Coordinates of C-alpha atoms and ligand atoms in Angstrom, one line a residue:
X1 CA 209.0 169.3 113.6
X2 CA 212.5 170.4 114.7
X3 CA 214.6 167.4 115.7
X4 CA 215.2 169.0 119.2
X5 CA 211.1 168.9 119.8
X6 CA 211.0 165.4 118.6
X7 CA 213.8 164.1 120.7
X8 CA 211.9 165.7 123.8
X9 CA 208.8 164.1 122.8
X10 CA 210.7 160.6 122.8
X11 CA 212.2 161.6 126.2
X12 CA 208.6 162.5 127.7
X13 CA 207.2 159.0 126.5
X14 CA 210.1 157.5 128.1
X15 CA 209.5 159.1 131.5
X16 CA 205.7 158.3 131.1
X17 CA 206.6 154.8 130.9
X18 CA 208.7 155.0 133.9
X19 CA 205.8 156.4 136.0
X20 CA 203.6 153.6 134.6
X21 CA 206.2 151.2 136.0
X22 CA 206.4 152.8 139.4
X23 CA 209.9 153.8 138.9
X24 CA 211.6 156.0 141.6
X25 CA 214.1 157.7 139.4
X26 CA 211.4 159.8 137.6
X27 CA 212.2 163.1 139.6
X28 CA 215.8 162.9 138.8
X29 CA 215.1 162.3 135.1
X30 CA 212.7 165.1 134.8
X31 CA 215.2 167.3 136.6
X32 CA 217.7 166.3 133.8
X33 CA 215.5 167.2 131.1
X34 CA 214.6 170.7 132.7
X35 CA 218.3 171.5 132.8
X36 CA 218.6 170.4 129.2
X37 CA 215.9 172.8 128.0
X38 CA 216.7 175.7 130.1
X39 CA 216.3 179.0 128.3
X40 CA 214.8 177.2 125.2
X41 CA 211.1 178.5 125.8
X42 CA 209.9 174.8 125.0
X43 CA 206.7 175.6 127.0
X44 CA 204.9 172.5 125.9
X45 CA 207.9 170.1 126.7
X46 CA 207.9 171.9 130.4
X47 CA 204.2 171.5 130.9
X48 CA 204.4 167.8 129.9
X49 CA 207.4 167.2 132.4
X50 CA 205.3 169.0 135.2
X51 CA 202.4 166.5 134.3
X52 CA 204.7 163.4 134.6
X53 CA 206.1 164.7 137.9
X54 CA 202.6 165.2 139.4
X55 CA 201.5 161.9 138.1
X56 CA 204.4 160.5 139.5
X57 CA 203.9 162.0 143.2
X58 CA 200.3 161.1 143.1
X59 CA 200.3 157.6 141.8
X60 CA 203.5 156.3 143.1
X61 CA 204.2 158.2 146.1
X62 CA 200.7 159.1 147.0
X63 CA 202.0 162.5 148.1
X64 CA 199.1 164.7 146.8
X65 CA 200.3 167.9 148.3
X66 CA 203.6 167.8 146.1
X67 CA 201.4 166.5 143.1
X68 CA 199.4 169.5 143.5
X69 CA 202.3 171.8 143.5
X70 CA 203.7 170.4 140.4
X71 CA 200.4 170.4 138.3
X72 CA 200.0 174.0 139.6
X73 CA 203.4 174.6 138.0
X74 CA 202.0 173.1 134.6
X75 CA 198.8 175.4 135.2
X76 CA 200.7 178.7 135.3
X77 CA 202.5 177.7 131.9
X78 CA 199.2 177.3 130.2
X79 CA 199.0 180.7 128.8
X80 CA 202.1 179.9 126.9
X81 CA 200.6 177.1 124.9
X82 CA 198.3 176.8 122.0
X83 CA 198.0 173.1 122.6
X84 CA 194.3 172.9 123.6
X85 CA 194.5 169.0 124.0
X86 CA 197.5 169.5 126.4
X87 CA 195.6 172.2 128.1
X88 CA 192.6 170.0 128.8
X89 CA 194.9 167.1 129.9
X90 CA 196.4 169.4 132.8
X91 CA 193.2 170.4 133.8
X92 CA 192.0 166.9 134.3
X93 CA 195.1 165.8 136.2
X94 CA 194.6 168.7 138.6
X95 CA 191.1 167.4 138.9
X96 CA 192.3 164.1 139.8
X97 CA 194.6 165.3 142.4
X98 CA 192.0 167.5 143.9
X99 CA 190.1 164.4 144.3
X100 CA 192.6 162.8 146.3
X101 CA 192.9 165.9 148.3
X102 CA 189.4 165.6 149.3
X103 CA 188.3 168.6 147.3
X104 CA 185.5 167.0 145.7
X105 CA 183.6 169.9 144.3
X106 CA 186.7 171.4 142.9
X107 CA 187.7 168.2 141.5
X108 CA 184.3 167.9 139.6
X109 CA 184.7 171.6 138.5
X110 CA 188.0 170.7 137.0
X111 CA 186.8 167.6 135.1
X112 CA 183.7 169.5 133.5
X113 CA 186.1 172.3 132.5
X114 CA 188.3 169.9 130.9
X115 CA 185.4 168.4 129.0
X116 CA 184.3 171.7 128.0
X117 CA 187.8 172.7 126.7
X118 CA 187.9 169.3 124.6
X119 CA 184.5 170.2 122.9
X120 CA 186.4 172.9 121.0
X121 CA 188.4 170.2 119.2
X122 CA 187.7 168.5 116.1
X123 CA 187.1 164.8 117.0
X124 CA 190.5 162.6 116.8
X125 CA 191.1 159.3 118.9
X126 CA 193.3 161.5 121.2
X127 CA 190.4 163.9 121.9
X128 CA 188.0 160.9 122.3
X129 CA 190.2 159.2 124.9
X130 CA 191.2 162.5 126.8
X131 CA 187.3 163.1 127.2
X132 CA 186.6 159.7 128.2
X133 CA 189.1 159.9 131.0
X134 CA 187.3 162.7 132.4
X135 CA 184.0 160.9 132.4
X136 CA 185.8 158.1 133.9
X137 CA 187.1 160.4 136.7
X138 CA 183.6 161.7 137.2
X139 CA 182.3 158.3 137.7
X140 CA 185.1 157.5 140.4
X141 CA 184.3 160.8 142.0
X142 CA 180.7 159.6 142.6
X143 CA 181.9 156.7 144.6
X144 CA 181.5 158.9 147.6
X145 CA 178.1 160.4 146.7
X146 CA 174.7 158.8 146.8
X147 CA 174.5 159.4 143.2
X148 CA 174.7 155.7 141.9
X149 CA 172.9 156.3 138.8
X150 CA 174.9 159.4 137.8
X151 CA 178.2 157.0 138.5
X152 CA 176.7 154.6 136.1
X153 CA 175.8 157.0 133.5
X154 CA 179.3 158.7 133.7
X155 CA 180.9 155.3 133.3
X156 CA 178.6 154.5 130.4
X157 CA 179.7 157.7 128.9
X158 CA 183.2 157.2 129.3
X159 CA 182.9 153.5 127.9
X160 CA 181.2 155.0 124.8
X161 CA 184.3 157.4 124.1
X162 CA 186.7 154.7 124.7
X163 CA 184.6 152.3 122.5
X164 CA 184.9 154.9 119.6
X165 CA 188.6 155.1 120.0
X166 CA 189.1 151.6 120.5
X167 CA 191.1 152.3 123.5
X168 CA 191.2 149.1 125.5
X169 CA 192.9 150.0 128.6
X170 CA 190.3 152.7 129.2
X171 CA 187.4 150.0 128.6
X172 CA 189.1 147.7 131.2
X173 CA 188.8 150.6 133.7
X174 CA 185.2 151.2 132.9
X175 CA 184.4 147.7 133.4
X176 CA 186.0 147.9 136.9
X177 CA 183.5 150.5 137.8
X178 CA 180.4 148.6 136.5
X179 CA 181.6 145.5 138.2
X180 CA 181.9 147.5 141.5
X181 CA 178.3 148.7 140.8
X182 CA 177.2 145.4 140.5
X183 CA 178.9 144.5 143.9
X184 CA 177.2 147.3 145.7
X185 CA 174.1 145.9 144.4
X186 CA 174.9 142.6 145.5
X187 CA 174.8 140.9 142.1
X188 CA 178.0 139.1 142.7
X189 CA 178.0 136.7 139.7
X190 CA 177.8 139.6 137.3
X191 CA 180.4 141.5 139.3
X192 CA 182.7 138.6 139.2
X193 CA 182.2 138.1 135.4
X194 CA 182.8 141.8 134.7
X195 CA 185.8 141.9 136.9
X196 CA 187.2 139.0 134.9
X197 CA 186.6 140.6 131.8
X198 CA 188.4 143.7 133.0
X199 CA 191.5 141.5 134.4
X200 CA 191.7 140.1 130.9
X201 CA 192.0 143.5 129.3
X202 CA 194.6 144.8 131.9
X203 CA 196.6 141.6 131.3
X204 CA 196.7 142.2 127.6
X205 CA 197.6 145.8 128.0
X206 CA 200.1 145.1 130.6
X207 CA 198.4 147.3 133.2
X208 CA 199.9 146.0 136.5
X209 CA 197.9 148.4 138.6
X210 CA 194.9 147.3 136.8
X211 CA 195.7 143.6 137.2
X212 CA 196.3 144.2 140.9
X213 CA 193.1 145.9 141.6
X214 CA 191.1 143.4 139.3
X215 CA 192.6 140.4 141.5
X216 CA 191.7 142.1 144.6
X217 CA 188.0 142.7 143.4
X218 CA 187.8 139.1 142.1
X219 CA 188.8 137.8 145.5
X220 CA 185.9 139.7 147.0
X221 CA 183.5 138.4 144.6
X222 CA 184.5 134.8 145.4
X223 CA 184.2 135.6 149.0
X224 CA 180.6 136.8 148.5
X225 CA 180.0 133.6 146.5
X226 CA 181.0 131.4 149.4
X227 CA 184.4 130.3 147.6
X228 CA 186.8 131.1 150.4
X229 CA 189.9 129.3 149.2
X230 CA 189.7 131.1 145.8
X231 CA 189.0 134.3 147.6
X232 CA 192.1 134.3 149.9
X233 CA 194.1 133.3 147.1
X234 CA 193.3 136.1 144.9
X235 CA 193.4 138.6 147.8
X236 CA 196.9 137.7 148.5
X237 CA 198.2 137.6 145.0
X238 CA 196.6 141.2 144.7
X239 CA 198.6 142.4 147.9
X240 CA 201.8 140.7 146.7
X241 CA 201.6 142.7 143.3
X242 CA 200.7 145.8 145.1
X243 CA 203.6 145.7 147.4
X244 CA 205.8 145.2 144.5
X245 CA 204.1 148.3 143.0
X246 CA 204.5 150.3 146.1
X247 CA 201.5 152.6 145.7
X248 CA 200.3 153.1 149.4
X249 CA 196.8 153.8 148.4
X250 CA 196.3 150.5 146.8
X251 CA 198.2 148.6 149.4
X252 CA 195.9 149.8 152.1
X253 CA 193.1 149.0 149.7
X254 CA 194.3 145.4 149.7
X255 CA 194.4 145.4 153.5
X256 CA 190.8 146.4 153.4
X257 CA 189.8 143.7 151.2
X258 CA 191.4 141.1 153.6
X259 CA 189.9 142.7 156.4
X260 CA 186.6 142.2 154.8
X261 CA 187.4 138.6 154.3
X262 CA 188.4 137.8 157.8
X263 CA 185.1 139.6 159.0
X264 CA 183.1 137.6 156.8
X265 CA 184.8 134.4 158.3
X266 CA 184.0 135.7 161.5
X267 CA 187.9 136.0 162.4
X268 CA 187.2 139.3 164.0
X269 CA 190.8 139.8 165.5
X270 CA 192.3 139.6 162.3
X271 CA 189.9 141.5 160.4
X272 CA 190.8 144.3 162.9
X273 CA 194.4 143.8 162.5
X274 CA 194.0 144.2 158.6
X275 CA 191.6 147.3 159.0
X276 CA 194.3 148.9 161.3
X277 CA 196.9 148.4 158.7
X278 CA 194.9 150.1 156.1
X279 CA 193.8 153.0 158.5
X280 CA 197.5 153.6 159.3
X281 CA 198.2 154.0 155.5
X282 CA 195.4 156.2 154.4
X283 CA 195.9 158.5 157.7
X284 CA 199.4 158.9 156.4
X285 CA 198.7 159.9 153.1
X286 CA 195.7 161.9 153.9
X287 CA 193.0 159.9 152.0
X288 CA 190.0 160.9 153.9
X289 CA 187.5 159.4 151.6
X290 CA 188.9 156.0 152.3
X291 CA 189.7 156.6 155.8
X292 CA 186.2 157.3 156.7
X293 CA 185.1 154.1 155.1
X294 CA 187.5 152.2 157.2
X295 CA 186.2 153.7 160.4
X296 CA 183.0 152.8 159.4
X297 CA 183.8 149.0 158.8
X298 CA 185.9 148.8 161.9
X299 CA 182.9 150.0 163.9
X300 CA 180.9 147.4 162.4
X301 CA 183.4 144.7 163.4
X302 CA 183.8 146.0 166.7
X303 CA 179.9 145.9 167.1
X304 CA 179.9 142.2 166.1
X305 CA 182.6 141.6 169.0
X306 CA 180.1 143.2 171.5
X307 CA 182.6 146.1 172.0
X308 CA 180.0 148.8 171.6
X309 CA 181.7 151.9 173.3
X310 CA 184.7 151.4 170.7
X311 CA 182.3 150.7 167.9
X312 CA 180.6 154.0 168.8
X313 CA 183.9 156.1 168.8
X314 CA 184.7 154.7 165.4
X315 CA 181.5 155.5 163.9
X316 CA 181.8 158.9 165.4
X317 CA 185.2 159.3 163.5
X318 CA 183.2 158.1 160.4
X319 CA 180.6 160.6 160.7
X320 CA 183.2 163.5 161.5
X321 CA 185.0 163.0 158.3
X322 CA 181.8 162.5 156.2
X323 CA 180.7 165.7 157.6
X324 CA 183.8 167.3 156.8
X325 CA 184.0 165.9 153.2
X326 CA 180.6 166.9 152.7
X327 CA 180.3 170.1 154.5
X328 CA 177.2 172.2 153.3
X329 CA 178.8 174.1 150.4
X330 CA 180.7 171.0 148.9
X331 CA 177.6 169.0 148.8
X332 CA 175.7 171.8 147.6
X333 CA 178.1 172.5 144.9
X334 CA 178.0 169.0 143.7
X335 CA 174.3 168.8 143.8
X336 CA 174.1 172.0 142.0
X337 CA 176.3 170.6 139.2
X338 CA 174.4 167.6 139.1
X339 CA 171.3 169.4 138.9
X340 CA 172.5 171.3 135.9
X341 CA 173.8 168.2 134.2
X342 CA 170.2 166.8 134.6
X343 CA 168.6 170.0 133.3
X344 CA 171.1 170.1 130.5
X345 CA 170.0 166.3 129.7
X346 CA 166.3 166.9 130.3
X347 CA 166.4 170.0 127.7
X348 CA 168.1 168.0 125.2
X349 CA 165.3 165.2 125.6
X350 CA 162.6 167.9 125.7
X351 CA 164.0 169.4 122.5
X352 CA 164.0 165.9 120.7
X353 CA 160.4 165.3 122.0
X354 CA 159.2 168.7 120.5
X355 CA 160.9 167.9 117.3
X356 CA 159.3 164.5 117.1
X357 CA 155.7 165.7 118.3
X358 CA 156.4 168.4 115.5
X359 CA 156.9 165.6 113.0
X360 CA 153.9 163.5 114.0
X361 CA 151.6 166.5 113.8
X362 CA 152.7 167.2 110.4
X363 CA 152.3 163.7 109.4
X364 CA 148.9 163.5 111.1
X365 CA 147.9 166.6 109.3
X366 CA 149.0 165.3 105.8
X367 CA 147.2 162.1 106.4
X368 CA 143.9 163.9 107.1
X369 CA 144.2 166.0 104.0
X370 CA 144.9 163.0 101.9
X371 CA 142.3 161.0 103.5
X372 CA 139.7 164.0 103.0
X373 CA 141.0 164.3 99.3
X374 CA 140.6 160.5 98.8
X375 CA 137.0 160.5 100.3
X376 CA 136.1 163.4 98.0
X377 CA 137.7 161.6 95.1
X378 CA 135.9 158.3 95.5
X379 CA 132.6 160.1 96.2
X380 CA 133.0 162.4 92.9
X381 CA 134.4 159.7 90.8
X382 CA 131.6 157.2 91.5
X383 CA 129.0 160.0 91.2
X384 CA 130.3 161.2 87.8
X385 CA 131.0 157.7 86.5
X386 CA 127.3 156.8 87.2
X387 CA 126.1 159.6 84.9
X388 CA 127.6 158.3 81.4
X389 CA 127.0 154.9 82.6
X390 CA 123.3 155.5 82.9
X391 CA 123.5 157.0 79.4
X392 CA 125.3 153.8 77.9
X393 CA 122.5 151.7 79.8
X394 CA 119.5 153.7 78.6
X395 CA 120.7 154.0 75.0
X396 CA 121.5 150.3 74.8
X397 CA 118.0 149.5 76.0
X398 CA 116.6 152.0 73.5
X399 CA 118.7 150.2 70.6
X400 CA 117.7 147.0 71.9
X401 CA 113.9 147.9 71.6
X402 CA 114.3 149.7 68.2
X403 CA 116.3 146.6 66.7
X404 CA 114.0 144.0 68.2
X405 CA 113.1 141.2 65.7
X406 CA 116.1 142.3 63.4
X407 CA 118.8 140.8 65.3
X408 CA 120.3 137.4 65.0
X409 CA 121.0 135.2 67.9
X410 CA 124.5 136.3 68.3
X411 CA 123.8 140.0 68.1
X412 CA 121.2 139.5 70.8
X413 CA 123.7 138.0 73.0
X414 CA 126.2 140.7 72.4
X415 CA 123.6 143.3 73.4
X416 CA 122.9 141.4 76.7
X417 CA 126.7 141.3 77.6
X418 CA 126.6 144.9 77.2
X419 CA 123.7 145.6 79.3
X420 CA 125.1 143.2 81.9
X421 CA 128.4 144.9 82.0
X422 CA 126.8 148.3 82.8
X423 CA 124.6 146.7 85.4
X424 CA 127.8 145.2 87.1
X425 CA 129.7 148.3 86.7
X426 CA 126.8 150.3 88.3
X427 CA 127.0 147.9 91.4
X428 CA 130.5 148.3 91.6
X429 CA 130.4 152.2 91.4
X430 CA 127.5 152.1 94.2
X431 CA 129.8 149.8 96.4
X432 CA 132.8 152.1 96.0
X433 CA 130.4 155.0 97.1
X434 CA 129.5 152.9 100.0
X435 CA 133.0 152.1 101.0
X436 CA 134.1 155.8 100.7
X437 CA 131.3 157.0 103.0
X438 CA 132.7 154.8 105.6
X439 CA 135.2 157.6 106.5
X440 CA 132.6 159.7 108.0
X441 CA 132.5 160.0 111.8
X442 CA 130.0 157.2 112.9
X443 CA 127.1 158.2 115.4
X444 CA 127.8 156.6 118.7
X445 CA 124.7 155.1 120.4
X446 CA 123.9 152.1 122.5
X447 CA 123.3 149.1 120.5
X448 CA 121.8 145.8 121.4
X449 CA 123.7 143.1 119.5
X450 CA 121.1 140.4 120.2
X451 CA 118.5 142.7 118.6
X452 CA 120.8 143.4 115.5
X453 CA 120.9 139.7 114.7
X454 CA 117.1 139.7 114.8
X455 CA 116.9 142.6 112.4
X456 CA 119.4 140.8 110.1
X457 CA 117.2 137.7 110.1
X458 CA 114.2 139.7 108.9
X459 CA 116.3 141.5 106.2
X460 CA 117.6 138.3 104.8
X461 CA 114.4 136.4 105.5
X462 CA 116.1 133.5 107.3
X463 CA 114.4 131.2 109.9
X464 CA 115.4 130.5 113.5
X465 CA 116.6 127.3 112.4
X466 CA 119.1 128.9 109.8
X467 CA 120.4 131.7 112.2
X468 CA 120.8 131.4 116.0
X469 CA 122.2 133.8 118.5
X470 CA 123.9 133.1 122.0
X471 CA 124.7 136.2 124.0
X472 CA 123.1 139.5 124.5
X473 CA 125.5 142.3 124.7
X474 CA 124.9 146.0 124.4
X475 CA 128.0 148.0 123.1
X476 CA 128.3 151.8 122.5
X477 CA 128.7 151.8 118.7
X478 CA 127.0 153.2 115.4
X479 CA 123.8 151.1 114.9
X480 CA 124.0 151.4 111.0
X481 CA 127.6 150.3 110.8
X482 CA 126.9 147.2 113.3
X483 CA 123.9 146.0 111.4
X484 CA 125.7 146.4 108.1
X485 CA 128.6 144.4 109.6
X486 CA 126.4 141.4 111.0
X487 CA 124.3 141.3 107.8
X488 CA 127.5 141.0 105.7
X489 CA 128.8 138.3 107.7
X490 CA 125.6 136.4 108.3
X491 CA 124.3 136.6 104.7
X492 CA 128.1 135.4 103.5
X493 CA 127.6 132.4 105.8
X494 CA 124.2 131.5 104.1
X495 CA 125.3 132.4 100.8
X496 CA 128.7 130.7 100.6
X497 CA 127.0 127.3 101.6
X498 CA 125.9 124.3 99.8
X499 CA 124.6 122.1 102.7
X500 CA 121.1 121.0 102.8
X501 CA 120.2 123.5 105.6
X502 CA 122.5 126.3 105.7
X503 CA 123.0 127.5 109.2
X504 CA 124.9 130.3 111.1
X505 CA 125.5 130.6 114.8
X506 CA 126.1 133.7 116.3
X507 CA 128.0 133.3 119.7
X508 CA 129.2 136.0 122.0
X509 CA 131.7 136.0 125.0
X510 CA 133.2 138.7 127.1
X511 CA 136.7 138.5 128.7
X512 CA 138.3 141.1 130.8
X513 CA 139.8 142.7 127.5
X514 CA 137.6 142.0 124.6
X515 CA 134.3 140.9 123.4
X516 CA 134.5 138.0 121.0
X517 CA 131.8 137.5 118.6
X518 CA 132.0 134.2 116.4
X519 CA 130.1 133.7 113.0
X520 CA 130.0 130.0 112.6
X521 CA 128.6 128.6 109.2
X522 CA 128.4 125.1 108.0
X523 CA 129.3 126.4 104.4
X524 CA 132.2 125.9 102.0
X525 CA 134.9 127.4 104.0
X526 CA 137.8 129.6 103.0
X527 CA 140.8 128.0 101.7
X528 CA 144.0 128.8 104.2
X529 CA 145.9 130.6 101.3
X530 CA 143.1 133.0 100.8
X531 CA 142.2 134.1 104.1
X532 CA 144.0 137.5 104.0
X533 CA 142.9 138.3 100.3
X534 CA 139.2 138.0 101.0
X535 CA 139.3 141.1 103.1
X536 CA 140.6 143.2 100.4
X537 CA 138.3 145.6 98.5
X538 CA 136.7 143.7 95.2
X539 CA 138.7 140.4 96.0
X540 CA 136.4 137.4 95.4
X541 CA 137.3 133.7 95.3
X542 CA 134.2 132.8 92.9
X543 CA 132.9 133.8 89.7
X544 CA 129.7 135.9 89.5
X545 CA 128.0 132.8 88.1
X546 CA 129.0 130.7 90.9
X547 CA 128.0 133.1 93.8
X548 CA 126.6 136.8 93.1
X549 CA 128.5 139.5 94.8
X550 CA 131.0 142.1 94.1
X551 CA 133.6 141.3 96.6
X552 CA 133.4 144.6 98.9
X553 CA 131.3 143.2 102.0
X554 CA 134.1 141.8 103.8
X555 CA 136.4 144.9 103.0
X556 CA 133.6 147.1 104.4
X557 CA 133.0 144.8 107.4
X558 CA 136.9 145.0 108.4
X559 CA 136.9 148.8 108.0
X560 CA 134.1 149.0 110.5
X561 CA 135.8 146.4 113.1
X562 CA 138.9 148.3 112.7
X563 CA 137.2 151.8 113.3
X564 CA 136.1 150.4 116.6
X565 CA 139.7 149.3 117.4
X566 CA 138.9 145.6 116.9
X567 CA 139.8 142.9 114.7
X568 CA 138.1 140.6 112.0
X569 CA 139.5 137.2 111.3
X570 CA 138.5 133.9 109.7
X571 CA 139.3 130.3 110.7
X572 CA 138.1 126.8 109.9
X573 CA 135.2 125.5 111.4
X574 CA 136.2 121.9 112.5
X575 CA 132.8 120.7 111.6
X576 CA 132.9 122.2 108.1
X577 CA 132.6 125.7 107.0
X578 CA 134.2 128.8 108.6
X579 CA 134.1 130.7 111.6
X580 CA 134.4 134.6 111.2
X581 CA 135.5 136.4 114.4
X582 CA 134.8 139.9 115.3
X583 CA 136.8 140.8 118.5
X584 CA 135.9 144.3 120.0
X585 CA 137.5 146.1 122.9
X586 CA 135.7 145.1 126.0
X587 CA 135.5 148.9 126.9
X588 CA 132.8 149.2 124.2
X589 CA 130.2 146.9 126.2
X590 CA 127.9 148.9 128.3
X591 CA 127.4 146.9 131.7
Ligands
ADP1 P1 131.2 139.3 98.2 O1 130.3 138.2 98.9 O2 130.4 140.3 97.4 O3 131.7 138.5 97.0 P2 132.7 139.6 100.2 O4 133.8 140.7 100.6 O5 131.4 139.6 101.3 O6 132.1 139.9 98.9 O7 133.5 138.2 100.3 C1 134.7 138.1 99.7 C2 134.8 136.7 99.3 O8 135.2 135.9 100.4 C3 133.7 136.0 98.6 O9 133.7 136.1 97.2 C4 133.8 134.5 99.1 O10 134.8 133.9 98.2 C5 134.6 134.7 100.5 N1 133.7 134.5 101.7 C6 133.0 135.5 102.3 N2 132.3 134.8 103.3 C7 132.7 133.6 103.0 C8 132.1 132.4 104.0 N3 131.1 132.6 105.1 N4 132.3 131.1 103.5 C9 133.2 130.8 102.5 N5 133.7 131.9 101.8 C10 133.4 133.3 102.1

């Protein structure tokens, strides 16, 4: 970079600092630099000088017409620069000035244009900050519209950009917006906390304007929270600081806060006095947005005083300005831009949803295929395994017969092990086949559960003393599956049981949401550490010698219950034994 350009970059930084400090020598200093660079074609430097001048007239002098002229000068030079970031900045500042000139729709257009311009650039901290500034301005703009949600959204977007760039000053200003939204929502404690957070940041970044604004807002929060002493202290400190800084807009704003304070204390004379001070300033600098709000507030105070006709005339003024600001086209333009924003957002969300549901569909399809495969696999495997098994079984049987009388005791025992093994394997395969069949769609019919228990009793040849049933509900389900479920649970209760008289008590209870069916036995119980394992396929806690079985009953039971969107659990029976609980959705019950 040539040294001359570097020199001017430093000059501009110095002038920017002067603007920040509300120094009145800015126009002079800018003029000096302009003289210096005459004829050098340093367009970027010229644009930046116009920016600083525009910022000076708008923030320090609140002279928005003059500020507008200066920023238009910068705009006219834009064709001479390649610097896209600078271009976006000029448009954003023009937007801010348009806002102060009450051209709300144009201002919004400028911020949107600046954002679009920035989107062409690779992401750097500077780009993030500049983009955040535009969203922040959009949030401020929506102070005057009804769209509080948009305001929040814009401030949140600004916050995200500033956070990514670790730009503290910007974060502070975002907090101010959030806090004022809390305030409007009458959430004063949170408003206070958030303004205090903003104040800390403004102090750290030495943003005096920010400090003054925060003091004001904190004062008003205290007022709402009933701490009048603190309130007036903060409000006055704010005014002192603002008078020192000199921006008329902000000074007027302090008067508004003070007026609201007095109105709150019912000191209506002083309230009107303060409002009038604010009114005069806003009128002078032509800030119609704020002016209208003051008219409205004055009218409220006058109404409290019982001066109805003056109240009415102030209310009329408020309405007039509001109508003017929100003339049909402007309001329309804002609504249109908003609608576009909402549509863009919805389009993006819809696209995301489309992607998601396509993913889910694909997943479901894969799952279906793999389930079908698994089902076929289990079916085929068990069928095909049975064939050679039957052969082993028959030939061992044959051998056994042929060799009868010629085998010694040990050999006979070996032979019986082999036969036993084949029988066990045959059961396992049958069970597996049974389990794989459960994937088929069940047949839905009405099933009376009391009748099912009676049927189980016949099947397992149990007496009334052994199996009792309380409750009589009819559900929509598959009769075969429910019978299988009840039979597994009841027969287990009788089987894993060493008491003199094994019993299983079936009890049903219907609540709003579910039908609970408890199977309570007086058996050996299930140790707590094994309660999950027993529902797994082929998992058993005992040897075949202790209790017969293959360990598939509960796995099948669980699958049946889950098919009907229910749950199967086991717990201790406090009187010894266990309680297996089936819970089914109440919607299955036929009333
Ligand atoms: P199986 O009875 O064929 O072994 P299950 O799947 O029905 O298979 O049961 C798995 C295991 O859970 C059993 O081996 C047994 O240890 C335990 N169990 C099941 N029901 C009961 C019960 N009512 N009381 C105690 N233990 C039980």
